[in-house]
Coordinates of C-alpha atoms in Angstrom, one line a residue:
Chain A
M1 CA 130.3 116.3 68.2
Q2 CA 128.6 115.6 71.4
I3 CA 129.6 112.2 73.1
L4 CA 128.2 110.8 76.4
I5 CA 129.9 107.9 78.2
Y6 CA 127.9 105.8 80.4
D7 CA 130.1 103.2 82.2
D8 CA 130.7 102.6 85.9
D9 CA 134.1 101.4 85.4
K10 CA 136.4 104.3 86.1
E11 CA 139.5 102.4 84.5
A12 CA 137.4 101.8 81.2
V13 CA 136.0 105.4 81.2
E14 CA 139.5 106.8 81.3
K15 CA 140.8 104.2 78.7
L16 CA 137.7 105.3 76.3
K17 CA 138.4 109.2 76.8
E18 CA 142.0 108.5 75.9
L19 CA 141.1 106.9 72.6
L20 CA 138.6 109.6 71.8
V21 CA 140.8 112.3 72.5
N22 CA 143.6 110.7 70.4
Y23 CA 141.2 110.1 67.4
F24 CA 139.7 113.7 67.4
L25 CA 143.0 115.3 67.9
K26 CA 144.7 113.4 65.1
R27 CA 141.8 114.4 62.9
K28 CA 141.4 118.1 64.1
M29 CA 137.8 117.8 64.9
Q30 CA 135.6 119.5 67.3
Y31 CA 134.2 117.4 70.1
T32 CA 132.9 117.2 73.8
I33 CA 132.9 114.3 76.0
S34 CA 130.7 114.1 79.1
I35 CA 130.5 111.2 81.5
C36 CA 127.1 110.1 82.7
K37 CA 126.4 109.0 86.3
D38 CA 123.0 107.5 86.3
T39 CA 120.2 106.3 83.9
T40 CA 117.7 109.0 84.7
Y41 CA 120.1 111.8 83.6
L42 CA 120.9 109.8 80.4
L43 CA 117.3 109.3 79.6
E44 CA 116.2 113.0 80.2
N45 CA 119.2 114.5 78.0
V46 CA 120.0 111.8 75.5
Q47 CA 118.6 114.2 72.7
Y48 CA 121.5 116.7 73.2
Y49 CA 124.0 114.2 72.3
D50 CA 125.0 112.8 68.9
L51 CA 126.6 109.5 70.2
V52 CA 126.4 107.4 73.4
F53 CA 128.9 104.8 74.7
L54 CA 126.9 102.6 76.8
D55 CA 128.2 99.8 78.9
I56 CA 126.4 96.5 79.4
E57 CA 127.1 95.7 82.9
L58 CA 126.0 98.8 84.9
H59 CA 125.4 98.4 88.8
N60 CA 122.4 96.7 88.9
E61 CA 121.0 97.6 85.6
N62 CA 121.5 96.1 82.2
G63 CA 122.8 98.3 79.4
I64 CA 120.8 96.8 76.6
E65 CA 117.5 97.5 78.6
I66 CA 118.5 101.0 78.9
G67 CA 119.5 101.0 75.3
K68 CA 116.1 100.0 74.4
K69 CA 114.6 102.7 76.4
I70 CA 117.1 105.5 74.7
R71 CA 115.7 104.3 71.2
E72 CA 112.3 104.8 72.5
H73 CA 113.1 108.4 73.4
N74 CA 115.5 109.1 70.6
H75 CA 115.6 107.1 67.5
H76 CA 118.3 109.2 65.9
V77 CA 121.2 108.9 68.7
H78 CA 124.1 106.7 67.8
I79 CA 124.8 104.2 70.3
I80 CA 127.9 101.8 70.7
L81 CA 127.9 99.3 73.1
T82 CA 130.8 98.3 75.3
S83 CA 131.4 95.1 77.6
S84 CA 134.2 93.0 79.0
Y85 CA 132.3 89.9 78.1
T86 CA 131.4 88.5 74.6
K87 CA 128.4 86.9 75.9
Y88 CA 126.8 90.1 76.8
L89 CA 127.8 91.8 73.6
I90 CA 126.0 89.2 71.8
Q91 CA 122.8 89.6 73.5
G92 CA 123.5 93.3 72.6
Y93 CA 123.3 92.7 68.9
Q94 CA 119.4 92.6 69.2
L95 CA 119.6 96.3 69.9
Q96 CA 121.3 97.0 66.6
T97 CA 123.5 99.6 67.7
D98 CA 126.3 101.3 65.5
R99 CA 129.0 99.2 67.0
Y100 CA 130.1 96.8 69.6
F101 CA 133.5 97.1 71.5
L102 CA 134.9 94.4 73.8
K103 CA 136.9 95.8 76.7
P104 CA 139.8 96.7 77.1
I105 CA 139.1 98.2 73.7
H106 CA 141.9 97.7 71.1
E107 CA 143.3 100.9 69.7
T108 CA 143.7 99.9 66.0
E109 CA 139.9 98.1 66.3
F110 CA 138.7 101.6 67.8
N111 CA 140.2 103.7 65.3
V112 CA 138.9 101.9 62.4
E113 CA 135.4 101.0 63.8
F114 CA 134.9 104.4 65.3
G115 CA 136.2 106.2 62.0
E116 CA 133.5 104.4 60.1
V117 CA 130.8 105.5 62.5
I118 CA 132.0 109.1 62.3
N119 CA 132.3 109.1 58.5
R120 CA 128.6 107.7 58.3
F121 CA 127.5 110.2 60.7
F122 CA 128.5 113.1 58.8
K123 CA 127.4 111.8 55.4
D124 CA 124.0 111.0 56.6
F125 CA 123.5 114.7 57.6
E126 CA 124.3 116.1 53.9
Y127 CA 121.3 117.1 52.0
F128 CA 120.3 119.1 49.1
F129 CA 118.1 122.0 49.1
D130 CA 116.3 123.9 46.3
Y131 CA 112.9 125.5 47.0
K132 CA 111.9 125.1 43.2
I133 CA 111.9 121.0 43.8
S134 CA 111.1 120.8 47.2
R135 CA 110.2 123.0 50.2
D136 CA 112.2 120.5 52.5
K137 CA 115.6 119.6 52.9
L138 CA 116.4 116.4 50.8
Y139 CA 118.8 114.0 52.8
Y140 CA 120.9 112.1 50.4
K141 CA 120.5 109.1 52.5
D142 CA 116.8 109.1 51.5
F143 CA 117.5 109.0 47.8
L144 CA 117.0 105.6 46.5
Y145 CA 118.2 106.1 42.9
I146 CA 118.3 109.0 40.5
E147 CA 116.9 108.2 37.0
F148 CA 117.6 110.4 34.0
K149 CA 114.7 110.3 31.0
Q150 CA 113.4 112.8 28.7
R151 CA 115.9 115.4 29.5
K152 CA 114.7 115.6 33.4
S153 CA 116.1 113.6 36.2
F154 CA 113.8 111.8 38.8
I155 CA 114.7 111.4 42.2
H156 CA 113.0 108.2 43.5
L157 CA 113.0 108.5 47.4
R158 CA 112.7 105.9 50.2
N159 CA 109.3 107.0 51.3
T160 CA 108.0 105.9 47.6
K161 CA 107.7 109.7 46.4
T162 CA 109.5 110.8 43.2
I163 CA 110.6 114.0 42.6
C164 CA 111.1 115.6 39.2
T165 CA 113.9 117.8 38.5
S166 CA 115.6 119.8 35.6
Y167 CA 118.9 119.0 36.5
S168 CA 121.3 116.8 34.3
L169 CA 122.5 113.3 35.5
K170 CA 126.0 114.9 35.1
F171 CA 125.1 117.5 37.7
W172 CA 124.0 114.9 40.3
E173 CA 127.2 112.9 39.6
T174 CA 129.4 115.9 40.4
K175 CA 127.1 116.8 43.5
L176 CA 127.1 113.4 45.1
E177 CA 130.8 112.8 44.1
H178 CA 131.7 112.5 47.8
Q179 CA 128.6 110.4 48.8
V180 CA 127.8 107.0 48.3
F181 CA 126.2 107.0 44.9
A182 CA 127.5 104.9 41.9
K183 CA 126.3 104.6 38.2
S184 CA 124.9 101.4 37.3
H185 CA 123.5 102.5 33.9
K186 CA 124.0 105.7 31.6
S187 CA 120.6 106.9 33.1
F188 CA 120.8 105.5 36.7
L189 CA 122.5 106.8 39.4
V190 CA 122.0 104.4 42.6
N191 CA 122.4 105.2 46.4
L192 CA 124.6 102.4 47.7
R193 CA 123.0 102.5 51.0
H194 CA 119.9 100.9 49.6
V195 CA 121.4 98.1 47.3
G196 CA 119.7 94.9 48.4
A197 CA 121.1 92.3 46.1
L198 CA 123.5 92.4 42.8
K199 CA 122.0 90.3 40.1
H200 CA 123.9 89.5 36.8
H201 CA 121.9 92.5 34.6
D202 CA 120.1 94.3 37.6
I203 CA 120.2 95.7 41.0
L204 CA 117.5 94.9 43.5
L205 CA 117.0 97.6 46.0
A206 CA 115.8 97.5 49.6
N207 CA 112.3 98.4 48.5
D208 CA 112.4 95.6 46.0
D209 CA 112.9 98.1 42.9
L210 CA 115.0 96.9 39.9
V211 CA 117.5 99.2 38.5
P212 CA 119.3 98.1 35.4
L213 CA 123.0 97.2 35.8
S214 CA 124.6 97.8 32.3
K215 CA 127.6 95.7 31.1
H216 CA 129.6 99.0 30.6
F217 CA 129.2 100.0 34.4
K218 CA 129.2 96.7 35.9
K219 CA 132.8 96.5 37.0
A220 CA 132.9 100.1 38.3
F221 CA 129.8 99.7 40.1
H222 CA 130.8 96.6 41.7
M223 CA 134.1 98.2 42.9
A224 CA 132.3 101.1 44.4
Y225 CA 129.9 99.1 46.1
M226 CA 132.6 97.0 47.8
D227 CA 134.5 100.2 48.8
F228 CA 131.3 101.3 50.2
L229 CA 130.7 98.1 52.3
Q230 CA 134.5 98.2 53.5
E231 CA 133.8 101.5 55.3
G232 CA 131.3 99.4 57.2
Y233 CA 128.0 100.6 56.4
Chain B
M1 CA 100.5 20.2 31.9
L2 CA 103.9 19.4 33.5
I3 CA 105.5 21.8 31.4
R4 CA 103.2 24.7 31.9
L5 CA 103.4 24.2 35.7
L6 CA 107.3 24.1 35.5
C7 CA 107.0 27.3 33.5
N8 CA 104.7 29.1 35.7
V9 CA 106.5 28.2 38.9
F10 CA 109.8 29.4 37.1
M11 CA 107.8 32.7 36.0
L12 CA 106.8 33.2 39.6
V13 CA 110.1 32.7 41.1
I14 CA 111.6 35.1 38.4
L15 CA 108.9 37.8 39.5
N16 CA 109.4 37.3 43.3
Y17 CA 113.1 37.6 42.8
I18 CA 112.7 41.0 40.9
S19 CA 110.1 42.2 43.5
C20 CA 112.5 41.3 46.3
S21 CA 115.1 43.4 44.5
F22 CA 113.2 46.8 44.5
L23 CA 110.2 46.2 46.9
H24 CA 109.6 44.9 50.5
F25 CA 107.1 42.3 51.8
K26 CA 104.0 43.4 53.2
Y27 CA 103.5 40.2 55.1
S28 CA 105.5 37.0 56.3
K29 CA 107.3 35.0 53.8
K30 CA 105.3 32.1 54.5
F31 CA 102.2 33.9 53.4
N32 CA 104.0 35.0 50.6
V33 CA 104.7 31.4 49.3
F34 CA 101.2 30.3 50.1
I35 CA 99.7 33.2 47.7
S36 CA 102.4 32.4 45.2
F37 CA 101.2 28.7 45.2
I38 CA 97.6 29.6 44.7
I39 CA 98.5 32.2 41.7
I40 CA 100.6 29.5 40.2
M41 CA 97.6 27.0 40.3
I42 CA 95.2 29.5 38.9
I43 CA 97.5 30.4 36.1
T44 CA 98.2 26.8 35.3
I45 CA 94.5 25.8 35.1
M46 CA 93.7 28.7 33.1
D47 CA 96.6 28.1 30.6
D48 CA 95.8 24.3 30.3
N49 CA 92.2 24.8 29.3
G50 CA 93.2 27.1 26.3
L51 CA 93.7 30.9 26.3
S52 CA 90.6 32.9 25.6
Q53 CA 90.9 36.8 25.3
W54 CA 89.5 37.3 28.9
R55 CA 91.8 34.5 30.2
L56 CA 94.7 36.2 28.8
I57 CA 93.8 39.3 30.2
M58 CA 93.3 37.8 33.7
M59 CA 96.8 36.1 33.3
I60 CA 98.5 39.3 32.6
L61 CA 96.6 41.4 35.4
L62 CA 97.0 38.4 38.1
P63 CA 100.7 39.0 38.8
F64 CA 100.1 42.9 38.9
V65 CA 97.4 42.1 41.5
F66 CA 100.0 40.0 43.3
Y67 CA 102.7 42.8 43.4
L68 CA 100.2 45.4 45.0
L69 CA 99.1 42.8 47.7
M70 CA 102.1 41.3 48.5
Y71 CA 104.6 44.1 48.5
K72 CA 105.2 47.6 49.6
G73 CA 107.5 50.3 48.1
D74 CA 107.9 53.6 46.2
V75 CA 106.6 54.2 42.8
F76 CA 109.6 53.9 41.1
G77 CA 110.3 50.8 42.8
F78 CA 106.9 49.2 41.4
L79 CA 107.8 50.4 38.1
L80 CA 111.1 48.8 38.0
A81 CA 109.6 45.4 39.4
I82 CA 106.3 45.5 37.0
A83 CA 108.0 46.7 33.7
P84 CA 110.1 43.7 32.9
Y85 CA 107.1 41.2 33.4
P86 CA 105.4 41.7 29.9
F87 CA 108.9 41.2 28.2
I88 CA 109.4 38.3 30.3
I89 CA 106.3 36.7 29.3
Y90 CA 106.8 37.5 25.6
I91 CA 110.7 36.5 25.4
M92 CA 109.5 33.3 27.3
Q93 CA 106.9 32.3 24.7
M94 CA 108.9 33.5 21.8
S95 CA 112.3 32.2 22.8
S96 CA 111.1 28.6 23.6
H97 CA 109.1 28.7 20.4
R98 CA 112.0 29.9 18.4
I99 CA 114.7 27.8 20.0
I100 CA 112.5 24.5 19.1
H101 CA 111.9 26.0 15.8
M102 CA 115.5 26.7 15.1
V103 CA 116.8 23.2 16.5
S104 CA 113.9 21.5 14.4
Y105 CA 115.1 23.2 11.3
R106 CA 118.6 21.9 12.1
N107 CA 117.2 18.4 12.7
S108 CA 113.6 17.9 11.8
T109 CA 113.5 14.4 13.1
L110 CA 113.7 15.8 16.7
S111 CA 111.1 18.2 16.6
D112 CA 108.5 15.7 18.3
N113 CA 111.3 14.5 20.7
E114 CA 109.9 15.3 24.3
F115 CA 113.5 15.4 25.6
L116 CA 114.4 18.0 22.9
V117 CA 111.5 20.2 24.3
Y118 CA 112.5 20.0 27.7
F119 CA 116.1 20.9 26.7
C120 CA 114.6 23.9 24.5
I121 CA 112.8 25.2 27.8
L122 CA 115.8 24.8 30.1
V123 CA 117.8 27.0 27.6
T124 CA 115.0 29.6 27.7
I125 CA 114.9 29.4 31.6
L126 CA 118.5 29.7 31.6
L127 CA 118.4 32.7 29.1
I128 CA 115.6 34.3 31.0
S129 CA 117.6 34.1 34.2
L130 CA 120.5 35.5 32.8
L131 CA 118.6 38.5 31.4
V132 CA 116.7 39.0 34.7
S133 CA 119.8 38.9 36.7
I134 CA 121.6 41.2 34.3
Y135 CA 118.5 43.7 34.5
V136 CA 118.3 43.5 38.5
R137 CA 122.0 43.7 39.2
T138 CA 122.4 46.8 36.7
S139 CA 119.4 48.6 37.9
K140 CA 120.4 48.2 41.6
L141 CA 123.9 49.6 40.6
F142 CA 122.1 52.3 38.7
L143 CA 120.1 53.2 41.7
K144 CA 123.1 53.0 44.1
M145 CA 125.1 55.5 41.8
Q146 CA 122.0 57.6 41.3
V147 CA 122.9 57.8 37.4
P148 CA 120.5 60.1 35.3
R149 CA 117.5 58.5 34.0
I150 CA 118.7 58.5 30.2
S151 CA 121.5 55.8 31.3
W152 CA 118.9 53.3 31.5
F153 CA 118.9 53.0 27.7
I154 CA 122.4 51.8 27.6
I155 CA 121.3 48.6 29.0
L156 CA 117.9 48.6 27.2
L157 CA 119.5 48.5 23.7
P158 CA 121.8 45.4 23.9
M159 CA 118.7 43.4 25.6
L160 CA 116.4 44.7 22.8
S161 CA 118.9 43.4 20.2
I162 CA 118.9 40.1 21.7
W163 CA 115.3 40.0 21.8
I164 CA 115.3 40.8 18.1
L165 CA 117.6 38.0 17.2
F166 CA 114.8 35.5 18.8
N167 CA 112.1 37.3 16.7
V168 CA 113.4 37.0 13.3
H169 CA 110.9 35.9 10.6
E170 CA 110.9 32.0 10.1
T171 CA 112.3 32.0 6.7
F172 CA 115.5 33.3 8.5
Y173 CA 115.7 29.5 9.9
Q174 CA 115.6 28.2 6.5
L175 CA 118.8 30.4 5.7
I176 CA 120.3 29.2 8.9
K177 CA 119.8 25.5 7.8
K178 CA 121.6 26.2 4.5
D179 CA 124.2 28.4 5.9
N180 CA 126.5 27.5 8.9
T181 CA 128.4 30.7 8.9
L182 CA 125.2 32.8 9.5
L183 CA 124.3 30.6 12.5
I184 CA 127.7 31.2 13.8
S185 CA 127.5 35.1 13.3
I186 CA 124.2 35.0 15.1
I187 CA 125.7 33.2 18.0
I188 CA 128.6 35.5 18.1
L189 CA 126.4 38.6 17.8
F190 CA 124.4 37.2 20.8
V191 CA 127.4 36.6 22.8
S192 CA 128.9 39.8 22.0
N193 CA 125.7 41.6 23.3
I194 CA 125.8 39.7 26.6
I195 CA 129.9 40.7 26.8
I196 CA 129.0 44.2 26.0
I197 CA 126.3 44.3 28.9
Y198 CA 128.7 42.4 31.3
L199 CA 131.7 44.9 30.4
F200 CA 129.5 47.8 30.8
Y201 CA 128.2 46.4 34.1
N202 CA 131.9 46.0 35.3
V203 CA 132.8 49.6 34.2
I204 CA 130.0 50.9 36.2
S205 CA 131.0 48.8 39.2
S206 CA 134.5 49.9 39.2
L207 CA 133.4 53.4 39.0
Q208 CA 131.0 52.8 42.2
Y209 CA 134.2 51.1 43.9
K210 CA 136.3 54.2 43.0
R211 CA 133.6 56.3 44.4
E212 CA 133.4 54.4 47.6
L213 CA 136.9 54.3 48.1
E214 CA 137.0 58.2 47.6
Q215 CA 134.4 58.3 50.4
I216 CA 136.1 56.2 52.8
K217 CA 139.2 58.1 52.2
N218 CA 137.3 61.3 52.9
R219 CA 135.7 59.8 56.1
E220 CA 139.2 58.8 57.1
A221 CA 140.3 62.3 56.7
A222 CA 137.2 63.7 58.5
R223 CA 138.0 61.1 61.2
A224 CA 141.6 62.3 61.7
Q225 CA 140.8 65.9 61.5
K226 CA 138.3 65.3 64.2
Y227 CA 140.8 63.5 66.4
E228 CA 143.3 66.2 66.0
L229 CA 140.5 68.8 67.0
I230 CA 139.7 66.8 70.2
D231 CA 143.5 66.5 70.7
N232 CA 143.7 70.4 70.4
Q233 CA 141.0 70.9 72.5
Y234 CA 142.3 68.5 75.4
S235 CA 145.8 70.4 75.2
N236 CA 144.0 73.8 75.4
T237 CA 141.8 72.6 78.5
F238 CA 144.8 71.0 80.0
N239 CA 146.9 74.1 79.6
F240 CA 144.4 76.4 80.7
L241 CA 143.6 74.5 83.9
H242 CA 147.2 74.2 84.5
D243 CA 147.8 78.1 84.1
S244 CA 144.8 78.5 86.6
I245 CA 146.3 76.3 89.0
H246 CA 149.5 78.0 88.8
K247 CA 147.9 81.4 89.4
C248 CA 145.8 80.1 92.3
C249 CA 149.1 78.6 94.0
L250 CA 150.5 81.9 93.6
L251 CA 147.5 83.6 95.0
K252 CA 147.2 81.4 97.8
A253 CA 150.9 81.9 98.7
A254 CA 150.8 85.6 98.6
L255 CA 147.5 85.7 100.5
D256 CA 149.3 83.4 103.3
Q257 CA 152.2 85.9 103.4
Q258 CA 149.8 88.8 103.5
N259 CA 151.5 90.3 100.2
Y260 CA 148.2 92.0 99.0
D261 CA 150.3 93.8 96.1
V262 CA 151.2 90.5 94.7
V263 CA 147.5 89.3 95.2
E264 CA 146.2 92.2 93.1
T265 CA 148.8 91.8 90.5
E266 CA 148.1 87.8 90.0
L267 CA 144.3 88.5 90.3
N268 CA 144.7 91.1 87.6
A269 CA 146.7 88.7 85.4
L270 CA 144.4 85.6 86.0
Y271 CA 141.3 88.1 85.2
D272 CA 142.9 89.2 81.8
L273 CA 143.9 85.5 80.8
T274 CA 140.4 84.1 81.6
F275 CA 138.6 87.0 79.8
R276 CA 141.0 87.1 76.9
E277 CA 140.8 83.3 76.4
F278 CA 137.1 83.0 76.7
N279 CA 136.3 85.9 74.5
A280 CA 138.5 84.7 71.7
V281 CA 136.8 81.3 71.5
Y282 CA 133.4 82.6 72.2
S283 CA 131.5 84.0 69.1
N284 CA 128.0 83.9 67.8
L285 CA 129.0 81.2 65.2
I286 CA 129.8 77.6 66.3
I287 CA 132.1 76.7 63.4
L288 CA 134.2 79.8 64.2
N289 CA 134.6 79.0 67.6
Y290 CA 135.9 75.6 66.8
I291 CA 138.4 76.9 64.2
I292 CA 139.6 79.6 66.6
A293 CA 139.9 77.0 69.5
E294 CA 142.0 74.7 67.3
Q295 CA 144.4 77.5 67.0
I296 CA 144.1 79.2 70.4
D297 CA 147.5 77.9 71.6
Y298 CA 149.2 79.6 68.6
I299 CA 147.2 82.8 68.9
K300 CA 148.0 82.9 72.7
K301 CA 151.7 82.1 72.1
H302 CA 152.2 84.9 69.6
H303 CA 149.9 87.6 71.3
I304 CA 147.4 87.7 68.4
T305 CA 144.1 89.6 69.3
I306 CA 141.2 88.1 68.1
R307 CA 137.7 89.6 68.2
S308 CA 134.5 88.9 66.5
V309 CA 131.3 90.6 65.7
I310 CA 128.9 88.2 64.5
E311 CA 125.7 89.9 64.0
Y312 CA 124.6 87.6 61.5
N313 CA 125.2 83.7 62.1
D314 CA 122.7 81.9 59.8
F315 CA 125.4 80.7 57.3
R316 CA 123.1 77.4 56.2
F317 CA 123.0 78.7 52.8
L318 CA 126.7 77.3 52.7
S319 CA 127.4 73.6 53.1
F320 CA 129.1 72.7 56.6
D321 CA 132.4 71.9 54.5
E322 CA 132.1 75.3 52.7
Q323 CA 131.8 77.1 56.0
F324 CA 134.6 75.3 57.3
I325 CA 137.0 75.9 54.4
L326 CA 135.8 79.6 54.2
F327 CA 136.6 80.4 57.8
S328 CA 139.5 78.3 58.4
D329 CA 141.3 79.5 55.1
L330 CA 140.7 83.1 55.8
L331 CA 141.9 82.7 59.4
E332 CA 144.9 80.9 58.3
Y333 CA 145.8 83.8 55.9
T334 CA 145.1 86.6 58.2
I335 CA 147.1 84.8 60.9
L336 CA 150.2 84.6 58.5
E337 CA 149.7 88.3 57.7
V338 CA 149.3 89.6 61.4
M339 CA 152.6 87.6 62.2
K340 CA 154.5 90.2 59.8
N341 CA 153.6 92.7 62.3
K342 CA 155.9 92.7 65.5
N343 CA 153.7 94.7 67.9
D344 CA 150.1 95.0 66.8
R345 CA 148.6 91.7 66.0
F346 CA 145.0 92.2 65.7
I347 CA 142.0 90.4 63.9
L348 CA 138.5 91.4 63.7
I349 CA 136.0 89.0 62.0
K350 CA 132.5 90.6 61.4
T351 CA 129.3 89.4 59.7
W352 CA 126.0 91.3 59.3
I353 CA 123.1 91.5 57.1
H354 CA 122.9 94.5 54.6
N355 CA 119.3 94.5 52.9
Q356 CA 119.3 91.1 51.5
Q357 CA 122.9 90.2 51.5
V358 CA 125.1 88.7 53.9
I359 CA 128.3 90.4 54.5
L360 CA 131.5 88.9 56.0
Q361 CA 134.6 91.1 56.8
I362 CA 137.8 90.5 58.4
V363 CA 139.9 93.3 59.3
H364 CA 143.5 92.6 60.3
S365 CA 146.7 94.4 60.9
S366 CA 149.1 94.4 58.3
T367 CA 152.5 95.8 56.8
S368 CA 151.8 95.7 53.1
D369 CA 149.1 94.6 50.5
T370 CA 149.8 90.9 49.7
L371 CA 148.0 88.6 47.5
L372 CA 146.3 85.7 48.6
P373 CA 148.1 82.4 48.6
T374 CA 146.8 80.3 45.5
H375 CA 145.3 77.3 47.3
I376 CA 143.3 79.8 49.5
Q377 CA 142.3 81.9 46.5
N378 CA 141.4 78.7 44.5
S379 CA 139.2 77.2 47.5
L380 CA 137.5 80.8 47.8
N381 CA 136.8 81.1 44.1
G382 CA 134.8 77.9 44.2
I383 CA 132.8 79.1 47.1
L384 CA 132.2 82.6 45.5
S385 CA 131.2 81.4 42.1
K386 CA 128.9 78.7 43.6
H387 CA 126.8 81.3 45.8
N388 CA 127.1 84.5 43.5
A389 CA 129.4 86.1 46.1
I390 CA 131.9 89.0 45.3
F391 CA 135.3 89.5 47.2
S392 CA 137.3 92.4 48.0
K393 CA 140.5 93.2 49.7
K394 CA 141.9 96.6 50.4
Y395 CA 145.0 97.7 52.2
E396 CA 144.7 101.0 54.3
K397 CA 148.2 102.4 54.8
E398 CA 147.4 105.2 57.1
N399 CA 145.9 102.6 59.8
N400 CA 148.2 99.7 58.8
I401 CA 145.3 97.5 58.2
T402 CA 143.9 95.2 55.6
K403 CA 140.3 94.9 55.0
I404 CA 138.7 91.7 53.3
I405 CA 134.9 91.5 52.5
I406 CA 132.7 88.9 50.9
V407 CA 129.2 89.7 50.0
F408 CA 126.9 86.8 49.5
N409 CA 124.2 87.7 47.1
D410 CA 121.8 84.8 47.2
R411 CA 121.6 83.5 50.8
C412 CA 117.8 82.6 50.0
N413 CA 118.8 80.1 47.3

């Protein structure tokens, strides 16, 4: 994992590095940490990084404005905002970054919150590939739900496309065991990322589709959904 | 002529009384009295020359025109003011006739006696006044208590039975003349109906008083809480300024002695103190700021770190009371839990929106998985069931933390 830190406070940079090293060592994960010196470097090289720690009060610059420029250059990089001042962090909410840390960063908070970002990061990269059904990789994060009918499973995607496959629902259940999917009905497997609201007998998805929520699966679905939210999605 | 004039004056007084109870004057009182006088005169003259069909219609319509001209108010108010008018006219006509009839059956020699006629009309006026007074008072009470519309029938039924008593067939009076016990029964029935209405009125009144008393108690409790909050805020401000003055004095003394190491240490301590305290009480949610500010002394004293990331702060789908109960109860519980931890006392309060749901999460350091206290569980359950929300609590042993999450599914409702 490629991490870039952009902060002009040396003490804060050292503290953050220490937290990151402790986190990755404990979990035996590969990582590189780079320190950014100026905004030009950041904007020119941001695409080579997976995650940027961005301070809001930088010399005469504003981290939020830099964050907006990063979003224009690279939509996929994960940004975490840091600040010593809650007021600035609140202003940073408009950027909709992955996390907001108040300096000095509390170790427990860091481990919990950063852990959630890392989990999400890796889960979002998982995909399914079968040239018989699609020439492109199908990222699980783009699945809305899988419907099983007439001995076929239909993958409903975020881009409104539906892909028909001959795989059984059991196959998908096993395949997506470590992803964030849960069964809402004997014929429906729902991506918890896209649950809009839980109704009494249905699930409203982010695209306004309604998926049935059967009495038999309701409790297990609620539990899976709450676990998913507990992980900070 | 005099009797009719008196009756019409009485009727207009009664109508004005009802109107004033539910509507407001459009113009001055003097103008109102003047118009009333003109209407009384018109009705009396029309009545005196005998009633033709169009005169009867005019007599019924005139007071309605009077209402619309003289008063202003909402539709329900007009309905309450106008509705009793036909009944009053009918009851006045019928009851005076029946009372005279009844008395004349008891004593036929008095039927032509003018004194008896006046007496009967006086009884009718008293009766109408009593019924109108009951109607107005009960209606006002019902309006004040905002009772369901169906409750209005409770007062209508006894009044209807009184009206039926005055509207029985004439042969009935012949029976009364022969049998005194039947007359007594009728009177008892009439009185019992009046008593039923009176008792009902009293029951409603006592319920209203109870409700008002409860409201006063709630207001008192809220005021006491407000004073407590102000007192806490004053203490916090005082302590904060006191600490700052103390640090400033130390800084000044160190500077005077050119002891820059002490200056650096004290300046860092002042920096930490100010930021820590400000960041704790400053979130993106006003009610949370109040609740944290109220406990800031305790939080500071026990080295509890409170952080908030309020990405979504529109909690208007909950009432102010519900917001207060929700955040204060959860904070009370989490503070109790982190206090069990000797070293790492940390609370993180987060809110965000996930698709169409509002999520509230509290992460706090903890040593074991515990249950919510019953009083907090009960107050939370009330809010959760009312707002189609789901609650979940999870203890993570590897991090020594507990995560509480509440998902509100119907923020738009």
